[in-house]
Short mmCIF file of C-alpha atoms and ligand atoms in Angstrom, two decimals:
data_model
loop_
_atom_site.label_atom_id
_atom_site.label_comp_id
_atom_site.label_asym_id
_atom_site.label_seq_id
_atom_site.Cartn_x
_atom_site.Cartn_y
_atom_site.Cartn_z
CA MET A 27 0.00 0.00 0.00
CA LYS A 28 1.33 3.36 -1.09
CA LEU A 29 0.96 6.34 1.20
CA LEU A 30 -1.06 8.13 -1.49
CA THR A 31 -3.59 5.31 -1.23
CA HIS A 32 -3.53 5.60 2.55
CA ASN A 33 -4.25 9.31 2.13
CA MET A 34 -7.39 8.52 0.14
CA LEU A 35 -8.67 5.57 2.23
CA THR A 36 -11.34 5.93 4.91
CA SER A 37 -13.24 3.53 7.15
CA ASN A 38 -16.51 5.42 6.67
CA ILE A 39 -18.08 2.37 5.00
CA ILE A 40 -18.49 0.94 8.51
CA LYS A 41 -21.95 1.59 9.90
CA GLY A 42 -21.84 4.49 12.35
CA VAL A 43 -18.43 5.82 11.30
CA SER A 44 -18.75 9.37 9.97
CA ASN A 45 -15.31 10.48 8.82
CA GLY A 46 -12.99 7.50 9.24
CA PHE A 47 -9.94 9.55 8.27
CA PRO A 48 -7.01 9.42 8.54
CA LEU A 49 -6.58 5.75 9.32
CA GLY A 50 -3.83 4.95 11.80
CA ILE A 51 -0.89 3.00 10.38
CA VAL A 52 1.06 0.20 12.02
CA ALA A 53 3.91 -0.80 9.69
CA ASN A 54 5.83 -4.02 10.27
CA LYS A 55 7.49 -4.16 6.87
CA VAL A 56 8.11 -1.22 4.52
CA GLU A 57 9.64 -1.23 1.05
CA VAL A 58 10.62 1.50 -1.40
CA LYS A 59 9.77 0.79 -5.04
CA ASP A 60 10.97 2.80 -8.06
CA VAL A 61 8.23 4.83 -9.72
CA ASP A 62 8.91 7.31 -12.56
CA PHE A 63 8.77 10.93 -11.38
CA ASN A 64 5.98 12.89 -13.04
CA GLN A 65 6.04 16.50 -11.85
CA SER A 66 2.64 17.54 -13.10
CA PHE A 67 0.97 14.46 -11.61
CA VAL A 68 2.56 15.15 -8.22
CA LEU A 69 1.47 18.80 -8.30
CA LYS A 70 -2.04 17.97 -9.44
CA THR A 71 -2.40 15.21 -6.84
CA LEU A 72 -1.16 17.42 -4.02
CA SER A 73 -4.30 19.52 -4.39
CA LYS A 74 -6.31 16.49 -3.22
CA VAL A 75 -3.87 15.22 -0.62
CA ASP A 76 -4.32 15.94 3.07
CA TRP A 77 -0.76 17.10 3.62
CA ASN A 78 -0.66 16.72 7.41
CA ALA A 79 -1.89 13.14 7.13
CA LEU A 80 0.68 12.33 4.44
CA ARG A 81 3.56 13.83 6.36
CA GLN A 82 2.51 12.08 9.52
CA ALA A 83 2.12 8.72 7.76
CA ALA A 84 5.53 9.08 6.09
CA THR A 85 7.15 9.97 9.41
CA GLN A 86 5.45 7.07 11.11
CA VAL A 87 6.80 4.53 8.63
CA GLY A 88 10.29 6.07 8.79
CA HIS A 89 10.36 8.02 5.50
CA GLY A 90 9.42 11.55 6.58
CA ASP A 91 12.88 13.12 6.29
CA GLY A 92 12.97 16.33 4.26
CA LEU A 93 9.21 16.71 3.96
CA PRO A 94 8.25 20.35 4.65
CA GLU A 95 5.84 21.11 7.48
CA GLU A 96 3.73 23.16 5.14
CA LEU A 97 3.51 23.27 1.37
CA GLY A 98 4.92 26.55 0.06
CA GLU A 99 3.66 28.35 -3.01
CA ASP A 100 6.95 28.05 -4.88
CA LEU A 101 6.64 24.26 -4.93
CA LYS A 102 6.63 24.17 -8.70
CA GLU A 103 10.19 25.52 -8.83
CA ASN A 104 11.41 23.18 -6.15
CA ASP A 105 12.11 19.83 -7.79
CA ASP A 106 14.10 18.62 -4.77
CA VAL A 107 11.11 18.87 -2.47
CA LEU A 108 8.74 17.56 -5.14
CA LYS A 109 10.89 14.46 -5.55
CA LYS A 110 10.80 13.86 -1.80
CA ILE A 111 7.03 14.21 -1.88
CA HIS A 112 6.89 11.86 -4.89
CA ASN A 113 8.91 9.35 -2.90
CA ALA A 114 6.63 9.55 0.14
CA MET A 115 3.43 9.46 -1.91
CA LEU A 116 4.20 6.82 -4.52
CA GLN A 117 7.43 4.92 -3.78
CA VAL A 118 7.16 4.06 -0.09
CA GLU A 119 4.95 1.00 0.43
CA VAL A 120 3.66 -0.68 3.56
CA VAL A 121 3.92 -4.42 2.85
CA GLU A 122 2.91 -5.86 6.21
CA GLY A 123 1.03 -4.11 9.00
CA GLU A 124 -2.41 -2.74 9.73
CA LEU A 125 -4.69 0.26 9.36
CA VAL A 126 -6.73 1.44 12.32
CA CYS A 127 -10.13 3.17 12.19
CA PRO A 128 -9.75 6.48 14.08
CA GLU A 129 -13.30 6.29 15.44
CA THR A 130 -13.80 2.66 16.43
CA GLY A 131 -10.28 1.24 16.67
CA ARG A 132 -11.28 -1.50 14.18
CA LYS A 133 -8.14 -2.94 12.57
CA PHE A 134 -7.70 -3.65 8.85
CA PRO A 135 -4.75 -6.00 8.27
CA ILE A 136 -2.24 -5.30 5.46
CA SER A 137 -0.56 -8.36 4.02
CA ASN A 138 1.43 -8.85 0.82
CA GLY A 139 1.01 -5.08 0.40
CA ILE A 140 -2.79 -5.33 0.27
CA PRO A 141 -5.05 -3.76 2.92
CA ASN A 142 -8.06 -5.93 3.73
CA MET A 143 -11.10 -3.62 3.82
CA LEU A 144 -13.72 -6.41 3.91
CA LEU A 145 -16.42 -5.89 6.54
CA LEU A 146 -18.31 -8.19 8.86
CA GLU A 147 -22.08 -8.52 8.78
CA HIS A 148 -22.72 -6.28 11.81
CA GLU A 149 -20.54 -3.51 10.33
CA LEU A 150 -22.56 -3.16 7.11
CA GLN A 151 -24.60 -0.04 6.39
CA MET B 9 -22.75 -18.39 -22.64
CA ALA B 10 -25.17 -21.05 -21.43
CA ALA B 11 -26.96 -20.00 -18.28
CA SER B 12 -25.47 -22.89 -16.33
CA GLY B 13 -21.98 -21.88 -17.46
CA ARG B 14 -22.17 -18.49 -15.82
CA PRO B 15 -19.49 -18.09 -13.14
CA GLU B 16 -21.96 -16.21 -10.92
CA HIS B 17 -24.09 -19.37 -10.70
CA GLN B 18 -21.24 -21.56 -9.56
CA ALA B 19 -19.87 -19.95 -6.39
CA PRO B 20 -19.36 -16.59 -4.68
CA PRO B 21 -16.65 -14.55 -6.42
CA GLU B 22 -14.04 -14.92 -3.67
CA ILE B 23 -14.45 -18.71 -4.04
CA PHE B 24 -14.85 -18.89 -7.83
CA TYR B 25 -11.73 -16.77 -8.44
CA ASN B 26 -9.47 -19.17 -6.56
CA GLU B 27 -5.81 -19.84 -7.33
CA THR B 28 -6.60 -22.09 -10.31
CA GLU B 29 -8.93 -19.56 -11.89
CA ALA B 30 -6.58 -16.68 -11.07
CA ALA B 31 -3.65 -18.49 -12.75
CA LYS B 32 -5.53 -18.32 -16.07
CA TYR B 33 -5.23 -14.55 -15.89
CA THR B 34 -1.48 -14.83 -16.39
CA SER B 35 -1.26 -17.83 -18.70
CA ASN B 36 -4.25 -17.91 -21.02
CA THR B 37 -3.25 -15.57 -23.85
CA ARG B 38 -6.69 -15.50 -25.46
CA MET B 39 -8.30 -14.46 -22.21
CA ILE B 40 -5.62 -11.82 -21.65
CA GLU B 41 -6.19 -10.43 -25.13
CA ILE B 42 -9.94 -10.19 -24.64
CA GLN B 43 -9.60 -8.40 -21.27
CA GLU B 44 -7.08 -5.98 -22.80
CA LYS B 45 -9.37 -5.12 -25.72
CA LEU B 46 -12.31 -4.51 -23.42
CA SER B 47 -10.18 -2.32 -21.17
CA GLU B 48 -8.90 -0.29 -24.10
CA ARG B 49 -12.43 0.39 -25.26
CA ALA B 50 -13.51 1.29 -21.71
CA LEU B 51 -10.59 3.71 -21.42
CA GLU B 52 -11.63 5.28 -24.70
CA LEU B 53 -15.18 5.74 -23.40
CA LEU B 54 -13.77 7.23 -20.20
CA ALA B 55 -12.57 10.21 -22.27
CA LEU B 56 -9.89 11.39 -19.86
CA PRO B 57 -8.09 14.59 -20.87
CA ASP B 58 -5.43 13.95 -23.52
CA ASP B 59 -1.81 13.91 -22.39
CA GLU B 60 -2.57 14.14 -18.69
CA SER B 61 -1.88 11.52 -16.06
CA CYS B 62 -5.01 10.82 -14.06
CA TYR B 63 -5.90 8.97 -10.88
CA VAL B 64 -8.20 6.08 -11.78
CA LEU B 65 -10.08 3.42 -9.78
CA ASP B 66 -10.42 -0.11 -11.25
CA ILE B 67 -13.33 -2.00 -9.67
CA GLY B 68 -12.97 -5.78 -9.76
CA CYS B 69 -9.37 -5.27 -10.92
CA GLY B 70 -8.49 -8.96 -10.59
CA SER B 71 -4.95 -9.76 -11.68
CA GLY B 72 -4.50 -6.25 -13.08
CA LEU B 73 -4.98 -6.89 -16.81
CA SER B 74 -7.34 -3.92 -17.04
CA GLY B 75 -4.95 -1.91 -14.90
CA ASP B 76 -2.07 -2.60 -17.30
CA VAL B 77 -3.98 -0.72 -19.98
CA LEU B 78 -4.23 2.26 -17.58
CA THR B 79 -0.50 2.07 -16.85
CA GLU B 80 0.23 1.95 -20.56
CA ALA B 81 -1.70 5.21 -20.95
CA ASP B 82 0.35 6.80 -18.13
CA HIS B 83 -2.37 6.84 -15.50
CA THR B 84 -1.94 6.00 -11.83
CA TRP B 85 -4.52 3.53 -10.57
CA VAL B 86 -5.93 1.83 -7.51
CA GLY B 87 -7.65 -1.53 -7.88
CA ILE B 88 -10.22 -3.08 -5.59
CA ASP B 89 -11.22 -6.75 -5.73
CA ILE B 90 -12.93 -9.30 -3.50
CA SER B 91 -10.62 -12.21 -4.41
CA SER B 92 -7.26 -12.36 -2.65
CA SER B 93 -6.08 -15.05 -5.10
CA MET B 94 -6.61 -12.65 -8.00
CA LEU B 95 -4.89 -9.82 -6.13
CA ASN B 96 -1.94 -12.05 -5.24
CA VAL B 97 -1.49 -12.79 -8.95
CA ALA B 98 -1.51 -9.03 -9.55
CA VAL B 99 1.28 -8.64 -6.97
CA GLU B 100 3.22 -11.47 -8.65
CA ARG B 101 2.82 -9.74 -12.02
CA GLU B 102 4.28 -6.60 -10.42
CA VAL B 103 1.48 -4.34 -11.60
CA GLU B 104 2.00 -0.61 -11.10
CA GLY B 105 -1.37 -0.03 -9.43
CA ASP B 106 -2.07 -0.21 -5.72
CA LEU B 107 -4.40 -3.00 -4.59
CA ILE B 108 -7.17 -3.25 -2.03
CA LEU B 109 -9.12 -6.29 -0.89
CA GLY B 110 -12.74 -5.21 -0.68
CA ASP B 111 -16.32 -5.93 -1.70
CA MET B 112 -17.88 -3.27 -3.93
CA GLY B 113 -21.27 -4.13 -2.44
CA TYR B 114 -20.05 -2.93 0.98
CA GLY B 115 -19.22 0.53 -0.43
CA LEU B 116 -16.00 2.09 -1.70
CA PRO B 117 -13.72 3.13 1.18
CA PHE B 118 -12.30 6.39 -0.25
CA ARG B 119 -12.56 10.08 0.51
CA PRO B 120 -14.97 12.26 -1.53
CA GLY B 121 -13.80 13.41 -4.97
CA THR B 122 -10.76 11.12 -5.05
CA PHE B 123 -10.85 9.72 -8.60
CA ASP B 124 -10.62 11.36 -12.05
CA GLY B 125 -12.24 8.30 -13.60
CA VAL B 126 -13.40 4.74 -12.84
CA ILE B 127 -13.32 1.60 -14.94
CA SER B 128 -14.59 -1.89 -14.28
CA ILE B 129 -14.14 -4.79 -16.68
CA SER B 130 -16.30 -7.95 -16.53
CA ALA B 131 -17.17 -7.54 -12.85
CA LEU B 132 -20.41 -5.59 -12.30
CA GLN B 133 -22.76 -8.52 -13.04
CA TRP B 134 -21.55 -10.09 -9.79
CA LEU B 135 -23.43 -7.39 -7.89
CA CYS B 136 -26.73 -8.92 -9.03
CA ASN B 137 -26.11 -12.01 -6.91
CA ALA B 138 -26.91 -12.69 -3.29
CA ASP B 139 -24.02 -14.84 -2.10
CA LYS B 140 -24.60 -14.59 1.63
CA LYS B 141 -27.88 -14.93 3.43
CA TYR B 142 -27.66 -11.32 4.58
CA HIS B 143 -26.98 -10.00 1.07
CA SER B 144 -29.69 -8.19 -0.87
CA PRO B 145 -28.66 -7.22 -4.41
CA ALA B 146 -30.80 -4.06 -4.40
CA LYS B 147 -29.29 -2.90 -1.12
CA ARG B 148 -25.75 -3.70 -2.28
CA MET B 149 -26.27 -1.80 -5.54
CA GLN B 150 -27.60 1.16 -3.61
CA VAL B 151 -24.61 1.29 -1.26
CA PHE B 152 -22.24 0.72 -4.17
CA PHE B 153 -23.55 3.50 -6.44
CA ARG B 154 -23.98 5.97 -3.60
CA THR B 155 -20.37 5.59 -2.49
CA LEU B 156 -19.16 5.47 -6.11
CA TYR B 157 -20.77 8.83 -6.79
CA ALA B 158 -19.11 10.26 -3.70
CA VAL B 159 -15.57 9.10 -4.47
CA MET B 160 -15.60 10.47 -8.04
CA ARG B 161 -14.52 13.97 -9.00
CA ARG B 162 -17.44 16.08 -10.27
CA GLY B 163 -17.51 15.92 -14.06
CA SER B 164 -15.77 12.55 -14.27
CA ARG B 165 -17.01 9.27 -15.74
CA ALA B 166 -17.28 5.64 -14.72
CA VAL B 167 -17.31 2.97 -17.46
CA PHE B 168 -18.36 -0.60 -16.71
CA GLN B 169 -18.09 -3.41 -19.25
CA LEU B 170 -20.40 -6.13 -17.98
CA TYR B 171 -22.04 -9.45 -18.82
CA PRO B 172 -25.62 -9.13 -17.60
CA GLU B 173 -27.63 -12.32 -17.47
CA ASN B 174 -30.82 -10.66 -18.67
CA SER B 175 -32.41 -7.27 -19.27
CA ASP B 176 -33.86 -7.14 -15.76
CA GLN B 177 -30.37 -7.03 -14.31
CA LEU B 178 -29.35 -4.23 -16.65
CA GLU B 179 -32.44 -2.28 -15.77
CA MET B 180 -31.94 -2.70 -12.05
CA LEU B 181 -28.29 -1.62 -12.24
CA THR B 182 -29.08 1.39 -14.40
CA GLN B 183 -31.96 2.42 -12.17
CA GLN B 184 -29.89 2.23 -9.01
CA ALA B 185 -27.15 4.27 -10.69
CA MET B 186 -29.58 7.02 -11.69
CA LYS B 187 -31.04 7.03 -8.17
CA ALA B 188 -27.56 7.76 -6.84
CA GLY B 189 -27.39 10.86 -9.05
CA PHE B 190 -25.58 9.60 -12.13
CA THR B 191 -26.59 10.40 -15.68
CA GLY B 192 -25.61 8.36 -18.73
CA GLY B 193 -26.65 4.89 -19.77
CA LEU B 194 -25.73 1.96 -21.98
CA VAL B 195 -23.36 1.89 -24.92
CA VAL B 196 -23.58 -1.30 -26.93
CA ASP B 197 -20.84 -2.22 -29.41
CA PHE B 198 -21.75 -4.55 -32.29
CA PRO B 199 -25.36 -5.03 -31.09
CA ASN B 200 -26.20 -7.26 -34.05
CA SER B 201 -23.49 -9.81 -33.47
CA SER B 202 -24.08 -12.35 -30.72
CA LYS B 203 -20.35 -12.97 -30.51
CA ALA B 204 -18.90 -9.47 -30.76
CA LYS B 205 -21.64 -7.67 -28.84
CA LYS B 206 -20.28 -5.81 -25.83
CA ILE B 207 -22.22 -3.87 -23.23
CA PHE B 208 -20.86 -0.81 -21.42
CA LEU B 209 -22.62 1.12 -18.69
CA CYS B 210 -21.30 4.70 -18.95
CA LEU B 211 -22.02 6.91 -15.98
CA PHE B 212 -21.46 10.65 -15.71
CA CYS B 213 -20.95 12.15 -12.28
CA GLY B 214 -21.95 15.76 -11.73
CA GLY B 215 -24.93 16.12 -14.00
CA GLN B 216 -23.19 17.54 -17.07
CA SER B 217 -25.41 17.04 -20.08
CA THR B 218 -23.15 14.85 -22.15
CA ALA B 219 -24.42 12.82 -25.07
CA LEU B 220 -23.80 9.11 -24.77
CA PRO B 221 -20.98 7.88 -27.01
CA LYS B 222 -21.97 5.80 -30.01
CA GLY B 223 -21.59 2.06 -29.94
CA GLN B 224 -19.21 0.57 -32.48
CA GLY B 225 -20.70 -1.37 -35.36
CA THR B 226 -24.02 0.44 -35.08
CA GLU B 227 -25.61 2.23 -38.00
CA GLU B 228 -24.79 5.73 -36.78
CA SER B 229 -21.19 4.82 -36.13
CA SER B 230 -18.84 5.23 -39.04
CA SER B 231 -16.32 2.74 -37.71
CA ASN B 232 -17.30 -0.86 -38.09
CA THR B 233 -14.17 -2.27 -36.61
CA ALA B 234 -12.58 -1.52 -33.31
CA GLN B 235 -9.82 0.91 -34.09
CA MET B 236 -7.76 0.90 -31.00
CA ALA B 237 -4.60 2.88 -31.26
CA GLY B 238 -1.76 0.48 -30.66
CA ARG B 239 1.48 1.86 -29.38
CA ARG B 240 3.02 2.10 -32.84
CA GLU B 241 -0.03 3.78 -34.25
CA LYS B 242 0.10 6.30 -31.45
CA ARG B 243 3.67 7.24 -32.23
CA GLN B 244 2.79 7.75 -35.88
CA ARG B 245 -0.11 9.88 -34.88
CA THR B 246 2.10 12.21 -32.89
CA ALA B 247 4.46 12.58 -35.82
CA LEU B 248 1.61 13.59 -38.10
CA LYS B 249 -0.05 15.79 -35.54
CA SER B 250 -0.94 18.68 -37.79
CA SER B 251 -2.19 16.71 -40.75
CA ARG B 252 -5.81 16.52 -41.73
CA ASN B 253 -5.88 12.80 -41.16
CA TRP B 254 -4.73 13.15 -37.61
CA ILE B 255 -7.40 15.69 -36.88
CA LEU B 256 -10.12 13.58 -38.47
CA GLU B 257 -8.94 10.59 -36.50
CA LYS B 258 -8.92 12.56 -33.30
CA LYS B 259 -12.37 13.95 -33.95
CA GLU B 260 -13.63 10.46 -34.70
CA ARG B 261 -12.12 9.33 -31.41
CA TRP B 262 -13.81 12.20 -29.60
CA ARG B 263 -17.13 11.29 -31.20
CA ARG B 264 -16.74 7.71 -30.06
CA GLN B 265 -16.12 9.11 -26.59
CA GLY B 266 -19.28 11.23 -26.87
CA ARG B 267 -17.50 14.58 -26.68
CA GLU B 268 -18.93 17.55 -28.47
CA THR B 269 -17.16 17.67 -31.83
CA LYS B 270 -17.56 20.02 -34.77
CA PRO B 271 -18.59 18.35 -38.01
CA ASP B 272 -15.78 17.74 -40.52
CA THR B 273 -15.66 20.17 -43.42
CA GLN B 274 -13.38 20.72 -46.36
CA TYR B 275 -11.58 23.26 -44.16
CA THR B 276 -10.80 20.76 -41.41
CA GLY B 277 -7.06 20.58 -40.93
CA ARG B 278 -6.24 23.69 -42.99
CA LYS B 279 -3.73 26.07 -41.46
CA ARG B 280 -5.40 28.96 -39.69
CA LYS B 281 -4.16 31.49 -37.21
CA GLY B 282 -5.12 31.02 -33.60
CA HIS B 283 -7.26 28.01 -34.34
CA HIS B 284 -7.54 25.19 -31.87
CA PHE B 285 -10.17 22.59 -31.00
C1 SAM C 306 -13.73 -11.62 -14.93
S1 SAM C 306 -12.73 -10.99 -13.62
C2 SAM C 306 -12.02 -9.55 -14.41
C3 SAM C 306 -10.77 -9.04 -13.77
C4 SAM C 306 -10.14 -7.81 -14.43
N1 SAM C 306 -11.02 -6.65 -14.41
C5 SAM C 306 -9.71 -8.13 -15.86
O1 SAM C 306 -10.25 -7.50 -16.77
O2 SAM C 306 -8.86 -8.97 -16.05
C6 SAM C 306 -13.95 -10.34 -12.51
C7 SAM C 306 -13.39 -9.84 -11.17
O3 SAM C 306 -14.43 -9.23 -10.39
C8 SAM C 306 -14.18 -9.50 -9.03
N2 SAM C 306 -15.39 -9.31 -8.22
C9 SAM C 306 -16.53 -10.02 -8.25
N3 SAM C 306 -17.41 -9.58 -7.32
C10 SAM C 306 -16.80 -8.53 -6.69
C11 SAM C 306 -17.19 -7.67 -5.62
N4 SAM C 306 -18.38 -7.79 -5.02
N5 SAM C 306 -16.33 -6.72 -5.22
C12 SAM C 306 -15.11 -6.58 -5.82
N6 SAM C 306 -14.69 -7.38 -6.82
C13 SAM C 306 -15.52 -8.35 -7.26
C14 SAM C 306 -13.70 -10.93 -9.07
O4 SAM C 306 -13.01 -11.30 -7.88
C15 SAM C 306 -12.82 -10.95 -10.31
O5 SAM C 306 -11.47 -10.70 -10.02
#
């Protein structure tokens, strides 16, 4: 699971959960995979990303170094920072671990890089 | 397909798509080819902006054959599927997309406005089944389409290629989609051929009044054969970018995608100042 995906995931499909974001992360195994850098995609995607959640997730899994506390306006001219953001968003992957619903504490296991978001009968809407 | 041969009648999807079935999605070249063709057509109908990488959701992504077509077109994708065997094959194939184990009938677990487009190849008919005693297809469709609408960017599209068992299923799916706020409807390619006929449910999110794209091999459509741009063709097209042919081809592509397109005239493709389309 990439941290961009984590930034878009919520547990609000569980009955009674309203926001379900951001999900807590427990990472037992993390890998970094090469992904081609695409500046315009990173910039465009940043407008949807919850930056605090991304920075926090990256820090939590040990890849937060060099990520700015806030996104400046001159980002477009700053390829160094953009590449670090690209790395955190798209290259860092949680392979084993779990996601945790911020409202109920319900855990979603991650194995083989795949978060299991299946629900139980009593959790359905 | 004989009714008894339908996968949906044999077992729930997470059981039917076991390791043996999943293995076919890496080894059976005919099957791979068919899934690729369907995905290419779905991507065409999705009408994403040209030359822009988008963030796309693939529902029932399986082993990632449909996702590969998205990768090929430079898009970043997330796939969701109910079968862990299929997803494990996707991991083995080292697909570029990110994968999530989930049941579309339980709702899509993403934040509002996340995706620039959604595709789903050969999966939606599964939603018409009740595989657990507490499953109701109508309820599952309702939850599915409601959450689908929410996770899509306003103005984006979702394109589903599906194998409905009968017209009732199609009607029920379409109705539930409209109830959730979508506009759009069915696009049928080669409606007169029992073999080549393909059904696509094209949904528009955000109420823009877009005409439905034409089906291929229908009377109104000028192209009787699927003209998917292969990689080589694409390169040629870029080289000839300003020529009349390229423009006509592009306009034809836009028409197939249902975009508003000016009619071709004898002036199409002539050099003019400040002209763009
Ligand atoms: C025919 S396969 C197609 C896979 C892939 N889209 C392709 O083109 O190769 C259908 C897929 O739909 C998935 N599926 C069926 N029901 C589902 C559900 N309720 N939620 C998510 N995925 C489902 C199956 O597990 C299977 O991988």
